[in-house]
């Protein structure tokens, strides 16, 4: 029998080898085969770009790990009428990529402060710290002042490049703040949030000073309240938070000849050829979700304006762009807004790619961390990424019009979360808990701690829910008011000078080192 199997296997291998040598395989006319052959040829023809980067653009979709990126890919593809999974986001088509380890110096799961620090200064540090070393205790202002590091923005500014930072979150939030600030606590966004006796400048004041120093040329995002005083009202008649009598927005206009804008109308009228920095603050706090956006520019519009402004410097620029609200919608357990903002991020990448030249511009697309997002199976192709997981069609390609059912005889969505506000477990009122099966103690089990809340629940609400509604919260397991980050890898995608150095699985702080290498190594593309 062994001899017979060996002979049969040898015959099969011989046949396959003969087909391969003749170039005549039975599957060669299959569309999947031909598509893969085209991809193979593109890989063979790919040439490494070793030019010195004139411009570097770092795109960070906060909380947009591999899973969230996958969901956004399906969402955009389905919005365009396709099945979704065969669609490509712009970053999916970049020639180089790597997986990125996101842990911080003290956290298996990071927050955005140390992850943004890694990308902007080349080191890992503790959660909540921005651009200070990991021997600093969170909140220690003295140690923070003594252990600051130099940022990529400062490095390229010394090379006479311009620098811009954009975010749909507050511009003083952790990810954008890491472009220009150093702080012992990411929460020190204005003077009222500094502890008594702290000599560190708050984050908003640091942005003003970096504009004054000529480091930051363009800043666009939310967070207006941290720049104006309590006796000042903004374009929305909202008062500021500063109590130090420093109206930083007005100071930027008076002292730095800055263009200070607050509305879509002012943005549309902005003279991008004028001298002086731009300070654009469109909301008192975070900018609106893309699904709700009104009266303020999109991420793509801000990115395009920033590139037009920064490109006037013949020495080039560094632009950091954050889609901050992808993270916030994930925290809310609201997949619809997560993916809508993910598509807005993709549109910003497309805009930047169209406005720049691969010969002299390195574009890096990544995320700071992932979330506790998860995907159910087994879903047929074309199952709405925001909808129910539909059955696989054994006789065709597109999913059947029939949802998969769980053991509780209820359907389930494609996307879920491990924890968050959409938890199927809810806290019981005392009288409910007294009669709840959750209070029953089995033999050998410890009784619940006195006064501890009792949680129980089921998934029955999904039966009547419109799971594709913009406000729907995907079902989760562990009850939490805000869904958490996760520590799993994210991806980095790149094109342009030195992009080929992104390969394999890397530490997050390597991103800084590749950008620095691109800005300083090799020859100018024009030489």
PDB file of N, CA and C in Angstrom, residues 32 77 83 94 185 277 297 431 433 471 485 509 523:
ATOM      1  N   UNK A  32      -8.834  34.015 -10.432  1.00  0.00           N
ATOM      2  CA  UNK A  32      -8.000  34.146  -9.237  1.00  0.00           C
ATOM      3  C   UNK A  32      -6.529  33.890  -9.586  1.00  0.00           C
ATOM      4  N   UNK A  77     -16.086  49.117   0.376  1.00  0.00           N
ATOM      5  CA  UNK A  77     -16.375  48.310  -0.798  1.00  0.00           C
ATOM      6  C   UNK A  77     -17.850  48.038  -0.970  1.00  0.00           C
ATOM      7  N   UNK A  83     -18.987  43.312  -2.949  1.00  0.00           N
ATOM      8  CA  UNK A  83     -19.093  42.395  -1.813  1.00  0.00           C
ATOM      9  C   UNK A  83     -18.263  42.896  -0.635  1.00  0.00           C
ATOM     10  N   UNK A  94      -0.480  50.130  -1.132  1.00  0.00           N
ATOM     11  CA  UNK A  94       0.898  50.596  -0.995  1.00  0.00           C
ATOM     12  C   UNK A  94       1.838  49.392  -1.121  1.00  0.00           C
ATOM     13  N   UNK A 185       2.054  64.109  31.708  1.00  0.00           N
ATOM     14  CA  UNK A 185       0.686  63.573  31.738  1.00  0.00           C
ATOM     15  C   UNK A 185      -0.071  64.113  30.530  1.00  0.00           C
ATOM     16  N   UNK A 277       1.794  81.262  10.238  1.00  0.00           N
ATOM     17  CA  UNK A 277       1.214  79.940  10.502  1.00  0.00           C
ATOM     18  C   UNK A 277      -0.304  79.958  10.454  1.00  0.00           C
ATOM     19  N   UNK A 297     -14.640  71.384   7.991  1.00  0.00           N
ATOM     20  CA  UNK A 297     -14.069  70.633   6.873  1.00  0.00           C
ATOM     21  C   UNK A 297     -13.837  69.165   7.201  1.00  0.00           C
ATOM     22  N   UNK A 431     -34.181  44.240  43.750  1.00  0.00           N
ATOM     23  CA  UNK A 431     -35.285  43.277  43.775  1.00  0.00           C
ATOM     24  C   UNK A 431     -35.167  42.281  42.635  1.00  0.00           C
ATOM     25  N   UNK A 433     -32.230  41.339  41.328  1.00  0.00           N
ATOM     26  CA  UNK A 433     -31.088  40.491  41.639  1.00  0.00           C
ATOM     27  C   UNK A 433     -31.457  39.415  42.649  1.00  0.00           C
ATOM     28  N   UNK A 471     -26.705  54.698  15.039  1.00  0.00           N
ATOM     29  CA  UNK A 471     -26.554  54.787  16.493  1.00  0.00           C
ATOM     30  C   UNK A 471     -26.489  53.426  17.184  1.00  0.00           C
ATOM     31  N   UNK A 485      -8.954  49.690  24.554  1.00  0.00           N
ATOM     32  CA  UNK A 485      -7.944  49.338  23.557  1.00  0.00           C
ATOM     33  C   UNK A 485      -7.588  47.864  23.708  1.00  0.00           C
ATOM     34  N   UNK A 509       8.454  52.043  17.641  1.00  0.00           N
ATOM     35  CA  UNK A 509       9.381  53.171  17.579  1.00  0.00           C
ATOM     36  C   UNK A 509      10.295  53.123  16.354  1.00  0.00           C
ATOM     37  N   UNK A 523      20.198  60.328  -1.873  1.00  0.00           N
ATOM     38  CA  UNK A 523      20.364  61.535  -2.664  1.00  0.00           C
ATOM     39  C   UNK A 523      19.013  62.196  -2.922  1.00  0.00           C
TER      40      UNK A 523
END
